[in-house]
Short mmCIF file of C-alpha atoms in Angstrom, two decimals:
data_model
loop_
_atom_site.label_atom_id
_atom_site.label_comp_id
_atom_site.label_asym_id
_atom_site.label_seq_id
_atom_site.Cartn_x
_atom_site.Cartn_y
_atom_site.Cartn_z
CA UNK F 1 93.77 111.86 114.03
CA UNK F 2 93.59 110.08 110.62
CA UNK F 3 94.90 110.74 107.31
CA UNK F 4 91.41 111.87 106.37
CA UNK F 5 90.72 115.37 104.89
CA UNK F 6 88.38 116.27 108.21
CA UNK F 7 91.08 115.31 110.27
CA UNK F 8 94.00 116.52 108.78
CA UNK F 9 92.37 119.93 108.44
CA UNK F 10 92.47 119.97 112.11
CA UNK F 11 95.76 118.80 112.79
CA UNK F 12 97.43 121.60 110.54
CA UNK F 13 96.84 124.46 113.29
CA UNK F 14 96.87 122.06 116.01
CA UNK F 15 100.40 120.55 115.42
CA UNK F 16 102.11 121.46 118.23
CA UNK F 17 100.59 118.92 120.46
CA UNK F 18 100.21 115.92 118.09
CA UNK F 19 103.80 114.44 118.35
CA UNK F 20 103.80 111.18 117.73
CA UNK F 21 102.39 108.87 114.53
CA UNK F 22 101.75 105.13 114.02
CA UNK F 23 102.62 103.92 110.30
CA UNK F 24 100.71 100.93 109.75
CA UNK F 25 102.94 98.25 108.03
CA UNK F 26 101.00 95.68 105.60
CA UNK F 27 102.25 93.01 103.55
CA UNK F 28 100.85 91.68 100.56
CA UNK F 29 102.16 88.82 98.65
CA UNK F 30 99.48 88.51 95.45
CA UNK F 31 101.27 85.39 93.91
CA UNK F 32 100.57 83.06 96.81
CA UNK F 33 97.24 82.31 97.53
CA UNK F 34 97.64 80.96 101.13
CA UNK F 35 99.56 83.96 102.07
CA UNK F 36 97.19 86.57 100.44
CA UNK F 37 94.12 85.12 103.16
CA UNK F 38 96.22 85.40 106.14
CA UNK F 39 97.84 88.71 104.82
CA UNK F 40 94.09 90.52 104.28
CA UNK F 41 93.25 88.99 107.38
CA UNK F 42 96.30 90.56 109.23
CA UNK F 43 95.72 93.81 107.76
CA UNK F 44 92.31 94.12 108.78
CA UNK F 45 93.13 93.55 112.36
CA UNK F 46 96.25 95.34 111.79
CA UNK F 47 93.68 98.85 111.12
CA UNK F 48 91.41 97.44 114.05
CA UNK F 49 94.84 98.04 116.38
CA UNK F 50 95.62 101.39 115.11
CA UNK F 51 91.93 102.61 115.12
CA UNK F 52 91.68 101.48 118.73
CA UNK F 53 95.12 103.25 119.53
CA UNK F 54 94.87 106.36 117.90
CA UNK F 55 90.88 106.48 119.27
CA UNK F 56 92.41 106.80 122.70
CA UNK F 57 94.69 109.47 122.28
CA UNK F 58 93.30 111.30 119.93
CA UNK F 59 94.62 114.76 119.64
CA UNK F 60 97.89 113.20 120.34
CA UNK F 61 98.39 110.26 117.79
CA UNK F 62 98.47 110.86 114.06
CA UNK F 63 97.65 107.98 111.98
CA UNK F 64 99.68 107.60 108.99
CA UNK F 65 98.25 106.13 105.41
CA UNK F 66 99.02 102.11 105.10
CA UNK F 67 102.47 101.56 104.30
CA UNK F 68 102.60 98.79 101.62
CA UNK F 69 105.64 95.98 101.12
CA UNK F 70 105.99 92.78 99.07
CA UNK F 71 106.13 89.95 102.04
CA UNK F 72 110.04 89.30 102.04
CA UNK F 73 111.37 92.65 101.39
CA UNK F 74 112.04 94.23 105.05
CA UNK F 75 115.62 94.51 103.92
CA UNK F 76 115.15 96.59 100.55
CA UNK F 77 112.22 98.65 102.12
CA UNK F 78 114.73 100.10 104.71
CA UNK F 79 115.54 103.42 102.51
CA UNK F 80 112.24 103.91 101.46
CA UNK F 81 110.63 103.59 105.01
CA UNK F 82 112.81 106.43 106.23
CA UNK F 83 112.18 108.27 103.72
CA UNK F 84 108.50 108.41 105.15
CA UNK F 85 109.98 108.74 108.25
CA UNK F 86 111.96 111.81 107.35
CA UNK F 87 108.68 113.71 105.70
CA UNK F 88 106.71 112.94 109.23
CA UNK F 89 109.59 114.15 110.97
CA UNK F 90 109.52 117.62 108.94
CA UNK F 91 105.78 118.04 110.42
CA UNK F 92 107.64 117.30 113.27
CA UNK F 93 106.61 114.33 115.07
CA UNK F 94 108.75 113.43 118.04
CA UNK F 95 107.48 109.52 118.25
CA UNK F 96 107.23 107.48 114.79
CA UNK F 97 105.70 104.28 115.74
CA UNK F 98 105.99 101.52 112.84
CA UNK F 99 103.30 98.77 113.76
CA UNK F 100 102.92 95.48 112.36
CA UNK F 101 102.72 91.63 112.98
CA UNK F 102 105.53 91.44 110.89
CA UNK F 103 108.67 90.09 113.28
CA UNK F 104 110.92 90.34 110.51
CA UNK F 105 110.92 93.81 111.00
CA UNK F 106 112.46 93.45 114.34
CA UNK F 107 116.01 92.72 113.06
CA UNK F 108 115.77 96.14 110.45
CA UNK F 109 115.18 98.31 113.49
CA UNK F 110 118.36 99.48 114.38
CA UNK F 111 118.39 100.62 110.43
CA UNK F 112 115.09 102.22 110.85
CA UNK F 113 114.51 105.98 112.33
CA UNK F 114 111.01 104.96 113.80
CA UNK F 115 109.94 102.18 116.68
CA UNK F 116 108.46 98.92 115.62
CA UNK F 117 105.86 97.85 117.21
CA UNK F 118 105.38 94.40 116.89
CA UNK F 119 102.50 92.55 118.10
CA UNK F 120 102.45 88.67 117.19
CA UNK F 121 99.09 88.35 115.05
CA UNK F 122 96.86 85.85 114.40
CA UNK F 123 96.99 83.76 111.77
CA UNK F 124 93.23 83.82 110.65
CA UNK F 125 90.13 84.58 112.50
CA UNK F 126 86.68 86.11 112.35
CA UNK F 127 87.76 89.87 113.10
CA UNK F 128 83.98 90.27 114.92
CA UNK F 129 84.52 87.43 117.16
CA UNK F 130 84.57 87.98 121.04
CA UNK F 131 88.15 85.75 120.86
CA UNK F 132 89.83 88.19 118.37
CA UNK F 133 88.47 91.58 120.15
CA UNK F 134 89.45 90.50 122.98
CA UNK F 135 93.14 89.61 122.16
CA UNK F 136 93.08 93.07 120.22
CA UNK F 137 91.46 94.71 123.05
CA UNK F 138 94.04 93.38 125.49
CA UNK F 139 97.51 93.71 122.87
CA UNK F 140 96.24 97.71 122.00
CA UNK F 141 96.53 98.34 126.26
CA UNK F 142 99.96 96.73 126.21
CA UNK F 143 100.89 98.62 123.04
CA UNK F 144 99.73 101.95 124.68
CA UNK F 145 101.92 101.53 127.96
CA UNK F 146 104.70 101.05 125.44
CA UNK F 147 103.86 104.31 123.49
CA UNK F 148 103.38 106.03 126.51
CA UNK F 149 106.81 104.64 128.40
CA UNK F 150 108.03 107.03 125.21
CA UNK F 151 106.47 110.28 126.04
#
């Protein structure tokens, strides 16, 4: 399920069996223009990822909106991350799932009341070529015997 009218209309009565949620974690950097290429690129396969995960168990995986950070700011996004994590909880979601190519999140996860799920990504790439879906295709099955090892 998606943070889409349609599907969040469905979720509401249906709650009780959707326990866990992905949060998407993007970041941008708009005042560096070799960062900002690699960045869209990484968010584009970063929503390829989640689409693919929460496609395969839907009814069971709620996919949260983006969640947006300046490039560099793991450490002061800490509070506000939880925060999220604390309104998803009240819905209540067992399993928060934070996903990103973003490593640096690794070392805030002890801080963090969610999972990170980090993938290494590519740096750039055509995001239809038979190279990047399969790397996506094979990282979302290793990502889903990781959400799963949760349940």
């Amino acid at each position: 399920m998606r943070w889409t009218k349609a599907d969040t209309t469905q979720y509401i009565p249906e709650k009780q069996y959707i326990d866990t949620v992905i949060i998407p974690l993007i970041p941008f950097d708009p005042g560096n223009d070799q960062h900002m290429v690699k960045q869209a690129f990484q968010k584009e396969l970063n929503q390829v990822f989640t689409n693919l995960i929460e496609k395969e168990y839907k009814g069971r995986i709620f996919l949260a909106p983006d969640y947006h950070y300046l490039e560099g700011s793991q450490a002061d996004e800490k509070e506000r991350i939880n925060r999220w994590i604390h309104k998803f909880k009240e819905q209540p979601f067992h399993h928060i799932f934070l996903f990103t190519f973003d490593s640096k999140w690794k070392k805030h996860e002890a801080d963090l009341e969610g999972h990170v799920l980090w993938v290494p990504g590519m740096g750039s790439g055509d995001i239809q070529s038979t190279e990047t879906q399969s790397y996506v295709r094979e990282q979302a099955h290793q990502i889903s015997e990781l959400i799963q090892a949760y349940w």
